[in-house]
Amino acid sequence: MTIPMNSGKDCARAWEIMPWALQATAPGEQCDWLMHHLAQCEACSTEFAQQSRLRCALSLPADIPVDADAGLKHLLERLDAPEPDTTPARLWSSGNRLTRALAIAVLVQAIGIGALGVRLWSDQAPRYHTLSQPALLEPAGAFRVVPATGMKLADWNKLLHDLGLRVIDGPNDVGAYAVVPIGDDVSSASALRRLRADRDIRLAEPVDDTP
Amino acid sequence: MNESTSDVDSRDRMLIQRMAAGDRTALEALYRAYHGGLCRFLSRLTRRADLIEEIVNDSFWIAWRKAGSFHGDSRVSTWIMGIAYRCGLKALRQRGDQPIDDYAMREGRGPSHDPDEDRELRDWLAKALEHLSADQRVVVELVYGVGNSLEEVAAIMQAPVGTVKARLFHARIKLRNVLPTLAGDPPAQQENLS
């Protein structure tokens, strides 16, 4: 930073006061002090003269011709014009493409979430059944079968496969499985007979006969 | 504030009150009272006459709509200048423009009917302001041209007083170094201020 030389604090003080003295807003005693200083300091006197000229130049009317009457006419026409819609329509027209894109993205997401919710709500019954869920109602032709405790899983699977049966439920509290014939060509009576004949099957009963 | 400034502000406050009540003649009076000063102020930001008119009208559009919310915390002139400054920056931003950096741009300057002395003074000023940033030009205009205090300039530019003071200081330093040269005089002797 630089200030005029050859006076130290007085010149710095004069520098501070000059703009406000030119505005005539500096206190009277400051103005008096400044005038006294300027009379003794050539550098500050020159600086003050430059600033006076600057103020004079800045006080000149604008050098760009702008017609006040035409401007006022335009303003009054604007006041008489229909009030622009300040709500969403104006938001859409005024602007910002990014805002619009974000709004559309949010809308699409909302629609997607809504559709997903409706679909989930409509799927009341799951398409699977866990073994911990209560027993299903056995269809006609089903058997309850209790395999022996020592029966191997491979033997159990082979027996079911050979007889054309599949497990639909179980085991229940007493170890009984519900099985049904896989196809129409499987004879229930024959399957029941062969189940009962197997040494690893402790019990085989048709569900329909269950009291 | 001197008496005439006080009188002007009292007149302006009356006009604002009437504007708040929907009086268009008050708007017209205020428009005409401030048109010249605003145009000169805005010419420190842009040299485009059409843009200056648009900014002036935007400013008075806002003043018309907000007249009822003017509580007199500042002078009316400070309030209007602040609106114009923000409208000016917004208008320039919307057009992707920056406040003019090349103040020597001659478009629209210098009506041919200028007295020679005025024309010489304008040229001198234009060359001097060319060395300042837009913010510095605005501060110089508000302090030397309009006659605002540092606090008023800070309110207009929505900047801390310290920032305004620094801008004014640096602008004055630059001007002090170039003005004598522009006038054909050697620059004043300087020393560093520690």
mmCIF file of C-alpha atoms in Angstrom:
data_model
loop_
_atom_site.group_PDB
_atom_site.id
_atom_site.type_symbol
_atom_site.label_atom_id
_atom_site.label_comp_id
_atom_site.label_asym_id
_atom_site.label_seq_id
_atom_site.Cartn_x
_atom_site.Cartn_y
_atom_site.Cartn_z
ATOM 1 C CA MET A 1 0.000 0.000 0.000
ATOM 2 C CA THR A 2 1.262 3.473 -0.721
ATOM 3 C CA ILE A 3 0.412 6.910 0.546
ATOM 4 C CA PRO A 4 1.881 10.248 -0.356
ATOM 5 C CA MET A 5 5.332 10.694 1.072
ATOM 6 C CA ASN A 6 6.803 13.588 3.028
ATOM 7 C CA SER A 7 4.374 14.049 5.860
ATOM 8 C CA GLY A 8 3.745 10.791 7.678
ATOM 9 C CA LYS A 9 0.678 10.735 9.863
ATOM 10 C CA ASP A 10 -0.705 14.073 8.708
ATOM 11 C CA CYS A 11 -0.726 12.995 5.061
ATOM 12 C CA ALA A 12 -2.318 9.675 5.969
ATOM 13 C CA ARG A 13 -4.987 11.530 7.930
ATOM 14 C CA ALA A 14 -5.530 13.931 5.058
ATOM 15 C CA TRP A 15 -5.852 10.946 2.688
ATOM 16 C CA GLU A 16 -8.622 9.484 4.881
ATOM 17 C CA ILE A 17 -10.559 12.723 5.118
ATOM 18 C CA MET A 18 -10.446 13.802 1.462
ATOM 19 C CA PRO A 19 -13.444 11.864 0.041
ATOM 20 C CA TRP A 20 -15.707 12.951 2.878
ATOM 21 C CA ALA A 21 -14.509 16.527 2.712
ATOM 22 C CA LEU A 22 -15.357 16.508 -0.987
ATOM 23 C CA GLN A 23 -18.798 15.128 -0.120
ATOM 24 C CA ALA A 24 -19.147 17.828 2.533
ATOM 25 C CA THR A 25 -20.010 15.104 5.041
ATOM 26 C CA ALA A 26 -16.803 15.369 7.075
ATOM 27 C CA PRO A 27 -17.118 17.253 10.382
ATOM 28 C CA GLY A 28 -16.266 20.916 10.175
ATOM 29 C CA GLU A 29 -13.133 20.686 12.302
ATOM 30 C CA GLN A 30 -11.785 17.918 10.034
ATOM 31 C CA CYS A 31 -12.393 20.057 6.968
ATOM 32 C CA ASP A 32 -10.661 22.987 8.610
ATOM 33 C CA TRP A 33 -7.719 20.810 9.553
ATOM 34 C CA LEU A 34 -7.524 19.419 5.997
ATOM 35 C CA MET A 35 -7.531 22.879 4.432
ATOM 36 C CA HIS A 36 -4.788 23.917 6.782
ATOM 37 C CA HIS A 37 -2.760 20.820 5.876
ATOM 38 C CA LEU A 38 -3.303 21.251 2.148
ATOM 39 C CA ALA A 39 -1.961 24.781 2.382
ATOM 40 C CA GLN A 40 1.293 23.372 3.733
ATOM 41 C CA CYS A 41 1.611 20.089 1.805
ATOM 42 C CA GLU A 42 2.029 20.256 -1.936
ATOM 43 C CA ALA A 43 1.634 16.486 -2.473
ATOM 44 C CA CYS A 44 -1.690 16.339 -0.622
ATOM 45 C CA SER A 45 -2.820 19.523 -2.307
ATOM 46 C CA THR A 46 -2.153 17.945 -5.703
ATOM 47 C CA GLU A 47 -3.914 14.753 -4.624
ATOM 48 C CA PHE A 48 -6.920 16.723 -3.413
ATOM 49 C CA ALA A 49 -7.103 18.588 -6.688
ATOM 50 C CA GLN A 50 -7.082 15.273 -8.578
ATOM 51 C CA GLN A 51 -9.860 13.932 -6.397
ATOM 52 C CA SER A 52 -11.872 17.096 -6.867
ATOM 53 C CA ARG A 53 -11.552 16.666 -10.601
ATOM 54 C CA LEU A 54 -12.517 13.006 -10.269
ATOM 55 C CA ARG A 55 -15.637 13.958 -8.344
ATOM 56 C CA CYS A 56 -16.469 16.574 -10.927
ATOM 57 C CA ALA A 57 -16.069 14.046 -13.755
ATOM 58 C CA LEU A 58 -18.166 11.452 -11.940
ATOM 59 C CA SER A 59 -20.900 14.026 -11.406
ATOM 60 C CA LEU A 60 -21.397 14.520 -15.119
ATOM 61 C CA PRO A 61 -24.603 13.043 -16.538
ATOM 62 C CA ALA A 62 -24.422 9.532 -17.959
ATOM 63 C CA ASP A 63 -22.634 9.477 -21.282
ATOM 64 C CA ILE A 64 -24.887 6.711 -22.603
ATOM 65 C CA PRO A 65 -28.169 8.076 -23.952
ATOM 66 C CA VAL A 66 -31.121 6.339 -22.280
ATOM 67 C CA ASP A 67 -34.533 7.886 -22.928
ATOM 68 C CA ALA A 68 -36.345 8.324 -19.610
ATOM 69 C CA ASP A 69 -39.750 8.870 -21.249
ATOM 70 C CA ALA A 70 -39.488 5.732 -23.344
ATOM 71 C CA GLY A 71 -38.271 3.747 -20.344
ATOM 72 C CA LEU A 72 -41.126 4.987 -18.177
ATOM 73 C CA LYS A 73 -43.617 4.138 -20.908
ATOM 74 C CA HIS A 74 -42.249 0.595 -21.059
ATOM 75 C CA LEU A 75 -42.448 0.293 -17.293
ATOM 76 C CA LEU A 76 -46.073 1.433 -17.163
ATOM 77 C CA GLU A 77 -46.946 -0.973 -19.975
ATOM 78 C CA ARG A 78 -45.340 -3.710 -17.967
ATOM 79 C CA LEU A 79 -47.424 -2.786 -14.932
ATOM 80 C CA ASP A 80 -50.574 -2.937 -17.068
ATOM 81 C CA ALA A 81 -49.673 -6.279 -18.577
ATOM 82 C CA PRO A 82 -51.479 -9.335 -17.172
ATOM 83 C CA GLU A 83 -49.909 -10.596 -14.023
ATOM 84 C CA PRO A 84 -47.617 -13.451 -14.889
ATOM 85 C CA ASP A 85 -48.537 -16.709 -13.221
ATOM 86 C CA THR A 86 -46.147 -16.941 -10.350
ATOM 87 C CA THR A 87 -46.781 -20.522 -9.439
ATOM 88 C CA PRO A 88 -45.702 -23.717 -11.059
ATOM 89 C CA ALA A 89 -46.316 -22.567 -14.612
ATOM 90 C CA ARG A 90 -43.888 -19.714 -14.141
ATOM 91 C CA LEU A 91 -41.412 -22.074 -12.593
ATOM 92 C CA TRP A 92 -41.640 -24.245 -15.664
ATOM 93 C CA SER A 93 -41.375 -21.414 -18.109
ATOM 94 C CA SER A 94 -38.627 -19.536 -16.347
ATOM 95 C CA GLY A 95 -36.383 -22.011 -16.308
ATOM 96 C CA ASN A 96 -33.870 -24.220 -15.357
ATOM 97 C CA ARG A 97 -33.587 -27.386 -17.362
ATOM 98 C CA LEU A 98 -31.837 -29.203 -14.591
ATOM 99 C CA THR A 99 -34.732 -28.509 -12.225
ATOM 100 C CA ARG A 100 -37.177 -29.837 -14.784
ATOM 101 C CA ALA A 101 -35.139 -32.976 -15.366
ATOM 102 C CA LEU A 102 -34.918 -33.618 -11.639
ATOM 103 C CA ALA A 103 -38.653 -33.096 -11.225
ATOM 104 C CA ILE A 104 -39.371 -35.561 -14.035
ATOM 105 C CA ALA A 105 -36.985 -38.107 -12.525
ATOM 106 C CA VAL A 106 -38.690 -37.816 -9.146
ATOM 107 C CA LEU A 107 -42.098 -38.213 -10.804
ATOM 108 C CA VAL A 108 -41.003 -41.357 -12.655
ATOM 109 C CA GLN A 109 -39.585 -42.784 -9.455
ATOM 110 C CA ALA A 110 -42.802 -42.059 -7.605
ATOM 111 C CA ILE A 111 -44.853 -43.798 -10.291
ATOM 112 C CA GLY A 112 -42.523 -46.811 -10.228
ATOM 113 C CA ILE A 113 -42.661 -47.096 -6.458
ATOM 114 C CA GLY A 114 -46.432 -46.798 -6.560
ATOM 115 C CA ALA A 115 -46.765 -49.550 -9.170
ATOM 116 C CA LEU A 116 -44.453 -51.808 -7.206
ATOM 117 C CA GLY A 117 -46.448 -51.208 -4.057
ATOM 118 C CA VAL A 118 -49.721 -52.078 -5.774
ATOM 119 C CA ARG A 119 -48.223 -55.275 -7.119
ATOM 120 C CA LEU A 120 -46.832 -56.321 -3.756
ATOM 121 C CA TRP A 121 -50.135 -55.536 -2.095
ATOM 122 C CA SER A 122 -51.999 -57.712 -4.558
ATOM 123 C CA ASP A 123 -49.660 -60.687 -4.056
ATOM 124 C CA GLN A 124 -51.176 -61.690 -0.767
ATOM 125 C CA ALA A 125 -50.233 -65.359 -0.889
ATOM 126 C CA PRO A 126 -46.599 -66.156 -1.464
ATOM 127 C CA ARG A 127 -45.725 -68.637 -4.117
ATOM 128 C CA TYR A 128 -43.720 -70.742 -1.714
ATOM 129 C CA HIS A 129 -44.435 -72.581 1.485
ATOM 130 C CA THR A 130 -42.036 -72.998 4.347
ATOM 131 C CA LEU A 131 -41.990 -76.062 6.497
ATOM 132 C CA SER A 132 -42.586 -73.957 9.610
ATOM 133 C CA GLN A 133 -45.905 -72.710 8.293
ATOM 134 C CA PRO A 134 -49.166 -74.427 9.318
ATOM 135 C CA ALA A 135 -50.031 -77.476 7.288
ATOM 136 C CA LEU A 136 -51.719 -76.970 3.969
ATOM 137 C CA LEU A 137 -54.962 -78.571 3.194
ATOM 138 C CA GLU A 138 -54.030 -81.824 1.542
ATOM 139 C CA PRO A 139 -55.604 -82.405 -1.865
ATOM 140 C CA ALA A 140 -57.672 -85.445 -2.682
ATOM 141 C CA GLY A 141 -55.552 -88.549 -3.225
ATOM 142 C CA ALA A 142 -52.873 -87.523 -0.769
ATOM 143 C CA PHE A 143 -51.318 -89.933 1.707
ATOM 144 C CA ARG A 144 -49.844 -89.490 5.121
ATOM 145 C CA VAL A 145 -46.647 -91.453 5.313
ATOM 146 C CA VAL A 146 -44.427 -92.042 8.326
ATOM 147 C CA PRO A 147 -40.995 -93.324 7.368
ATOM 148 C CA ALA A 148 -38.991 -95.369 9.858
ATOM 149 C CA THR A 149 -36.547 -93.394 11.931
ATOM 150 C CA GLY A 150 -33.611 -95.241 10.425
ATOM 151 C CA MET A 151 -34.679 -94.857 6.819
ATOM 152 C CA LYS A 152 -31.993 -93.253 4.713
ATOM 153 C CA LEU A 153 -32.816 -90.150 2.783
ATOM 154 C CA ALA A 154 -31.632 -91.746 -0.460
ATOM 155 C CA ASP A 155 -34.002 -94.690 0.098
ATOM 156 C CA TRP A 156 -36.863 -92.334 0.878
ATOM 157 C CA ASN A 157 -36.223 -90.326 -2.257
ATOM 158 C CA LYS A 158 -35.904 -93.482 -4.396
ATOM 159 C CA LEU A 159 -39.163 -94.875 -3.033
ATOM 160 C CA LEU A 160 -41.020 -91.656 -3.780
ATOM 161 C CA HIS A 161 -39.523 -91.515 -7.242
ATOM 162 C CA ASP A 162 -40.364 -95.117 -8.021
ATOM 163 C CA LEU A 163 -43.962 -94.662 -6.910
ATOM 164 C CA GLY A 164 -44.390 -91.319 -8.648
ATOM 165 C CA LEU A 165 -45.020 -89.394 -5.450
ATOM 166 C CA ARG A 166 -43.843 -86.074 -4.068
ATOM 167 C CA VAL A 167 -43.899 -84.527 -0.630
ATOM 168 C CA ILE A 168 -46.269 -81.556 -0.241
ATOM 169 C CA ASP A 169 -46.062 -81.125 3.523
ATOM 170 C CA GLY A 170 -44.421 -82.372 6.706
ATOM 171 C CA PRO A 171 -43.028 -83.760 8.678
ATOM 172 C CA ASN A 172 -45.608 -82.908 11.335
ATOM 173 C CA ASP A 173 -45.281 -83.412 15.061
ATOM 174 C CA VAL A 174 -45.319 -87.202 14.746
ATOM 175 C CA GLY A 175 -43.011 -87.327 11.747
ATOM 176 C CA ALA A 176 -45.694 -87.816 9.087
ATOM 177 C CA TYR A 177 -45.266 -86.444 5.559
ATOM 178 C CA ALA A 178 -48.092 -85.639 3.194
ATOM 179 C CA VAL A 179 -47.385 -86.994 -0.294
ATOM 180 C CA VAL A 180 -49.408 -86.913 -3.503
ATOM 181 C CA PRO A 181 -49.122 -88.710 -6.831
ATOM 182 C CA ILE A 182 -47.261 -86.598 -9.389
ATOM 183 C CA GLY A 183 -49.302 -87.539 -12.434
ATOM 184 C CA ASP A 184 -52.715 -88.890 -13.287
ATOM 185 C CA ASP A 185 -51.243 -92.182 -14.435
ATOM 186 C CA VAL A 186 -50.139 -93.094 -10.916
ATOM 187 C CA SER A 187 -52.566 -95.429 -9.197
ATOM 188 C CA SER A 188 -53.265 -94.311 -5.681
ATOM 189 C CA ALA A 189 -54.219 -97.759 -4.553
ATOM 190 C CA SER A 190 -51.111 -99.309 -6.027
ATOM 191 C CA ALA A 191 -48.886 -96.635 -4.551
ATOM 192 C CA LEU A 192 -50.532 -97.074 -1.169
ATOM 193 C CA ARG A 193 -50.064 -100.802 -1.327
ATOM 194 C CA ARG A 194 -46.394 -100.552 -2.217
ATOM 195 C CA LEU A 195 -45.803 -97.975 0.502
ATOM 196 C CA ARG A 196 -47.297 -100.245 3.085
ATOM 197 C CA ALA A 197 -45.219 -103.118 1.744
ATOM 198 C CA ASP A 198 -41.945 -101.215 2.190
ATOM 199 C CA ARG A 199 -40.182 -102.269 5.372
ATOM 200 C CA ASP A 200 -38.968 -98.740 6.059
ATOM 201 C CA ILE A 201 -42.472 -97.258 6.031
ATOM 202 C CA ARG A 202 -44.153 -97.441 9.374
ATOM 203 C CA LEU A 203 -47.436 -95.931 8.324
ATOM 204 C CA ALA A 204 -49.170 -95.084 5.040
ATOM 205 C CA GLU A 205 -52.786 -93.917 5.079
ATOM 206 C CA PRO A 206 -54.895 -92.051 2.562
ATOM 207 C CA VAL A 207 -55.875 -88.585 3.838
ATOM 208 C CA ASP A 208 -59.459 -89.059 2.732
ATOM 209 C CA ASP A 209 -59.842 -91.868 5.224
ATOM 210 C CA THR A 210 -58.552 -89.867 8.128
ATOM 211 C CA PRO A 211 -61.346 -89.229 10.616
ATOM 212 C CA MET B 1 -26.417 14.107 5.967
ATOM 213 C CA ASN B 2 -26.899 17.705 4.910
ATOM 214 C CA GLU B 3 -30.262 19.411 4.843
ATOM 215 C CA SER B 4 -30.881 19.094 1.142
ATOM 216 C CA THR B 5 -30.159 15.361 1.291
ATOM 217 C CA SER B 6 -32.595 15.103 4.161
ATOM 218 C CA ASP B 7 -35.235 17.015 2.211
ATOM 219 C CA VAL B 8 -34.757 14.784 -0.793
ATOM 220 C CA ASP B 9 -35.101 11.690 1.347
ATOM 221 C CA SER B 10 -38.273 13.028 2.966
ATOM 222 C CA ARG B 11 -39.725 13.669 -0.483
ATOM 223 C CA ASP B 12 -38.739 10.173 -1.612
ATOM 224 C CA ARG B 13 -40.290 8.545 1.441
ATOM 225 C CA MET B 14 -43.556 10.285 0.681
ATOM 226 C CA LEU B 15 -43.378 9.001 -2.866
ATOM 227 C CA ILE B 16 -42.697 5.472 -1.637
ATOM 228 C CA GLN B 17 -45.711 5.654 0.678
ATOM 229 C CA ARG B 18 -47.900 6.783 -2.187
ATOM 230 C CA MET B 19 -46.505 4.024 -4.385
ATOM 231 C CA ALA B 20 -47.380 1.497 -1.693
ATOM 232 C CA ALA B 21 -50.949 2.793 -1.986
ATOM 233 C CA GLY B 22 -50.880 2.259 -5.750
ATOM 234 C CA ASP B 23 -50.247 5.851 -6.835
ATOM 235 C CA ARG B 24 -48.633 5.703 -10.258
ATOM 236 C CA THR B 25 -47.895 9.404 -10.405
ATOM 237 C CA ALA B 26 -45.616 8.853 -7.406
ATOM 238 C CA LEU B 27 -43.896 6.076 -9.310
ATOM 239 C CA GLU B 28 -43.414 8.359 -12.299
ATOM 240 C CA ALA B 29 -41.988 11.097 -10.094
ATOM 241 C CA LEU B 30 -39.550 8.743 -8.429
ATOM 242 C CA TYR B 31 -38.601 7.229 -11.778
ATOM 243 C CA ARG B 32 -37.757 10.612 -13.248
ATOM 244 C CA ALA B 33 -35.904 11.680 -10.112
ATOM 245 C CA TYR B 34 -33.631 8.655 -10.166
ATOM 246 C CA HIS B 35 -33.349 7.873 -13.862
ATOM 247 C CA GLY B 36 -30.253 9.961 -14.520
ATOM 248 C CA GLY B 37 -28.379 8.828 -11.441
ATOM 249 C CA LEU B 38 -29.205 5.183 -11.988
ATOM 250 C CA CYS B 39 -28.153 5.320 -15.634
ATOM 251 C CA ARG B 40 -24.844 6.864 -14.669
ATOM 252 C CA PHE B 41 -24.362 4.316 -11.885
ATOM 253 C CA LEU B 42 -25.218 1.382 -14.150
ATOM 254 C CA SER B 43 -22.968 2.709 -16.892
ATOM 255 C CA ARG B 44 -20.095 1.685 -14.614
ATOM 256 C CA LEU B 45 -21.294 -1.923 -15.041
ATOM 257 C CA THR B 46 -22.350 -2.037 -18.683
ATOM 258 C CA ARG B 47 -22.129 0.237 -21.722
ATOM 259 C CA ARG B 48 -25.305 -1.125 -23.355
ATOM 260 C CA ALA B 49 -28.120 1.432 -23.348
ATOM 261 C CA ASP B 50 -30.824 -1.209 -23.857
ATOM 262 C CA LEU B 51 -29.541 -3.210 -20.918
ATOM 263 C CA ILE B 52 -29.342 -0.123 -18.719
ATOM 264 C CA GLU B 53 -32.983 0.696 -19.472
ATOM 265 C CA GLU B 54 -33.985 -2.872 -18.731
ATOM 266 C CA ILE B 55 -32.149 -2.842 -15.395
ATOM 267 C CA VAL B 56 -33.650 0.526 -14.436
ATOM 268 C CA ASN B 57 -37.120 -0.774 -15.231
ATOM 269 C CA ASP B 58 -36.520 -4.034 -13.383
ATOM 270 C CA SER B 59 -35.433 -1.974 -10.386
ATOM 271 C CA PHE B 60 -38.547 0.189 -10.418
ATOM 272 C CA TRP B 61 -40.726 -2.840 -11.028
ATOM 273 C CA ILE B 62 -39.370 -4.274 -7.798
ATOM 274 C CA ALA B 63 -39.598 -0.920 -6.012
ATOM 275 C CA TRP B 64 -43.262 -0.648 -7.063
ATOM 276 C CA ARG B 65 -44.070 -4.093 -5.753
ATOM 277 C CA LYS B 66 -42.009 -3.791 -2.578
ATOM 278 C CA ALA B 67 -42.860 -0.209 -1.690
ATOM 279 C CA GLY B 68 -45.117 -1.401 1.092
ATOM 280 C CA SER B 69 -42.285 -3.294 2.728
ATOM 281 C CA PHE B 70 -39.887 -0.348 2.763
ATOM 282 C CA HIS B 71 -39.559 0.482 6.437
ATOM 283 C CA GLY B 72 -37.142 3.351 6.116
ATOM 284 C CA ASP B 73 -34.128 1.570 7.572
ATOM 285 C CA SER B 74 -32.002 3.345 4.986
ATOM 286 C CA ARG B 75 -32.333 6.325 2.695
ATOM 287 C CA VAL B 76 -34.633 5.715 -0.237
ATOM 288 C CA SER B 77 -31.724 6.374 -2.587
ATOM 289 C CA THR B 78 -29.673 3.657 -0.861
ATOM 290 C CA TRP B 79 -32.592 1.240 -1.136
ATOM 291 C CA ILE B 80 -33.104 1.910 -4.832
ATOM 292 C CA MET B 81 -29.396 1.833 -5.631
ATOM 293 C CA GLY B 82 -29.127 -1.522 -3.867
ATOM 294 C CA ILE B 83 -31.995 -2.917 -5.917
ATOM 295 C CA ALA B 84 -30.427 -1.556 -9.115
ATOM 296 C CA TYR B 85 -27.022 -3.002 -8.264
ATOM 297 C CA ARG B 86 -28.475 -6.469 -7.675
ATOM 298 C CA CYS B 87 -30.660 -6.242 -10.786
ATOM 299 C CA GLY B 88 -27.597 -5.195 -12.757
ATOM 300 C CA LEU B 89 -25.512 -8.122 -11.598
ATOM 301 C CA LYS B 90 -28.429 -10.481 -12.217
ATOM 302 C CA ALA B 91 -29.025 -9.146 -15.725
ATOM 303 C CA LEU B 92 -25.367 -9.515 -16.594
ATOM 304 C CA ARG B 93 -25.278 -13.008 -15.123
ATOM 305 C CA GLN B 94 -28.350 -14.113 -17.081
ATOM 306 C CA ARG B 95 -26.718 -12.973 -20.294
ATOM 307 C CA GLY B 96 -23.437 -14.589 -19.440
ATOM 308 C CA ASP B 97 -21.859 -11.133 -19.410
ATOM 309 C CA GLN B 98 -19.379 -9.822 -16.942
ATOM 310 C CA PRO B 99 -19.275 -6.248 -15.768
ATOM 311 C CA ILE B 100 -17.281 -4.374 -18.360
ATOM 312 C CA ASP B 101 -13.582 -4.748 -17.877
ATOM 313 C CA ASP B 102 -12.545 -2.611 -20.778
ATOM 314 C CA TYR B 103 -13.891 0.699 -19.647
ATOM 315 C CA ALA B 104 -12.290 2.389 -22.602
ATOM 316 C CA MET B 105 -14.911 0.785 -24.839
ATOM 317 C CA ARG B 106 -16.247 3.715 -26.808
ATOM 318 C CA GLU B 107 -19.660 2.439 -27.821
ATOM 319 C CA GLY B 108 -22.338 4.934 -26.977
ATOM 320 C CA ARG B 109 -20.022 7.298 -25.216
ATOM 321 C CA GLY B 110 -19.625 10.968 -25.817
ATOM 322 C CA PRO B 111 -22.669 12.739 -27.183
ATOM 323 C CA SER B 112 -21.528 15.081 -29.908
ATOM 324 C CA HIS B 113 -23.095 18.093 -28.178
ATOM 325 C CA ASP B 114 -20.759 17.727 -25.211
ATOM 326 C CA PRO B 115 -18.913 20.894 -24.417
ATOM 327 C CA ASP B 116 -15.235 20.399 -25.101
ATOM 328 C CA GLU B 117 -14.387 20.648 -21.432
ATOM 329 C CA ASP B 118 -16.883 17.953 -20.485
ATOM 330 C CA ARG B 119 -15.704 15.705 -23.269
ATOM 331 C CA GLU B 120 -12.136 16.074 -22.121
ATOM 332 C CA LEU B 121 -13.183 15.319 -18.557
ATOM 333 C CA ARG B 122 -15.145 12.235 -19.653
ATOM 334 C CA ASP B 123 -12.184 10.932 -21.626
ATOM 335 C CA TRP B 124 -9.910 11.505 -18.674
ATOM 336 C CA LEU B 125 -12.376 9.695 -16.384
ATOM 337 C CA ALA B 126 -12.863 6.817 -18.809
ATOM 338 C CA LYS B 127 -9.143 6.237 -19.085
ATOM 339 C CA ALA B 128 -8.801 6.375 -15.317
ATOM 340 C CA LEU B 129 -11.676 3.994 -14.588
ATOM 341 C CA GLU B 130 -10.222 1.600 -17.119
ATOM 342 C CA HIS B 131 -7.594 0.775 -14.524
ATOM 343 C CA LEU B 132 -10.176 -0.272 -11.912
ATOM 344 C CA SER B 133 -12.118 -3.481 -11.440
ATOM 345 C CA ALA B 134 -15.902 -3.331 -11.743
ATOM 346 C CA ASP B 135 -16.327 -3.459 -7.962
ATOM 347 C CA GLN B 136 -13.827 -0.636 -7.519
ATOM 348 C CA ARG B 137 -15.597 1.448 -10.198
ATOM 349 C CA VAL B 138 -18.911 0.979 -8.424
ATOM 350 C CA VAL B 139 -17.464 2.026 -5.071
ATOM 351 C CA VAL B 140 -15.799 5.092 -6.595
ATOM 352 C CA GLU B 141 -19.037 6.033 -8.342
ATOM 353 C CA LEU B 142 -21.072 5.646 -5.155
ATOM 354 C CA VAL B 143 -18.637 7.590 -2.974
ATOM 355 C CA TYR B 144 -17.509 10.343 -5.350
ATOM 356 C CA GLY B 145 -20.383 10.423 -7.822
ATOM 357 C CA VAL B 146 -23.432 9.731 -5.654
ATOM 358 C CA GLY B 147 -22.000 10.851 -2.331
ATOM 359 C CA ASN B 148 -22.717 7.727 -0.293
ATOM 360 C CA SER B 149 -21.013 6.891 2.986
ATOM 361 C CA LEU B 150 -19.059 3.669 3.419
ATOM 362 C CA GLU B 151 -21.970 2.197 5.368
ATOM 363 C CA GLU B 152 -24.402 3.060 2.595
ATOM 364 C CA VAL B 153 -22.126 1.580 -0.052
ATOM 365 C CA ALA B 154 -21.857 -1.561 2.060
ATOM 366 C CA ALA B 155 -25.660 -1.752 2.231
ATOM 367 C CA ILE B 156 -25.983 -1.264 -1.524
ATOM 368 C CA MET B 157 -23.369 -3.859 -2.393
ATOM 369 C CA GLN B 158 -24.341 -6.156 0.485
ATOM 370 C CA ALA B 159 -20.703 -6.355 1.515
ATOM 371 C CA PRO B 160 -18.952 -5.712 4.817
ATOM 372 C CA VAL B 161 -17.852 -2.129 5.435
ATOM 373 C CA GLY B 162 -14.268 -3.334 5.664
ATOM 374 C CA THR B 163 -14.481 -4.790 2.180
ATOM 375 C CA VAL B 164 -15.881 -1.566 0.798
ATOM 376 C CA LYS B 165 -13.187 0.421 2.550
ATOM 377 C CA ALA B 166 -10.493 -1.819 1.056
ATOM 378 C CA ARG B 167 -11.984 -1.492 -2.437
ATOM 379 C CA LEU B 168 -12.066 2.276 -2.113
ATOM 380 C CA PHE B 169 -8.527 2.391 -0.808
ATOM 381 C CA HIS B 170 -7.105 0.284 -3.636
ATOM 382 C CA ALA B 171 -9.111 2.207 -6.209
ATOM 383 C CA ARG B 172 -7.733 5.483 -4.902
ATOM 384 C CA ILE B 173 -4.191 4.138 -4.944
ATOM 385 C CA LYS B 174 -4.574 3.090 -8.580
ATOM 386 C CA LEU B 175 -6.161 6.398 -9.522
ATOM 387 C CA ARG B 176 -3.518 8.396 -7.708
ATOM 388 C CA ASN B 177 -0.894 6.626 -9.751
ATOM 389 C CA VAL B 178 -2.576 7.050 -13.137
ATOM 390 C CA LEU B 179 -4.444 10.343 -12.946
ATOM 391 C CA PRO B 180 -1.384 12.602 -13.071
ATOM 392 C CA THR B 181 -0.024 10.641 -16.026
ATOM 393 C CA LEU B 182 -3.330 10.924 -17.835
ATOM 394 C CA ALA B 183 -3.326 14.633 -17.162
ATOM 395 C CA GLY B 184 0.229 14.895 -18.435
ATOM 396 C CA ASP B 185 1.761 15.418 -14.995
ATOM 397 C CA PRO B 186 4.356 13.137 -13.380
ATOM 398 C CA PRO B 187 2.860 10.820 -10.724
ATOM 399 C CA ALA B 188 3.171 11.908 -7.129
ATOM 400 C CA GLN B 189 6.130 10.599 -5.192
ATOM 401 C CA GLN B 190 5.244 7.480 -3.245
ATOM 402 C CA GLU B 191 6.530 5.369 -0.481
ATOM 403 C CA ASN B 192 5.460 2.026 0.907
ATOM 404 C CA LEU B 193 3.232 2.006 3.926
ATOM 405 C CA SER B 194 4.330 -0.709 6.282
#
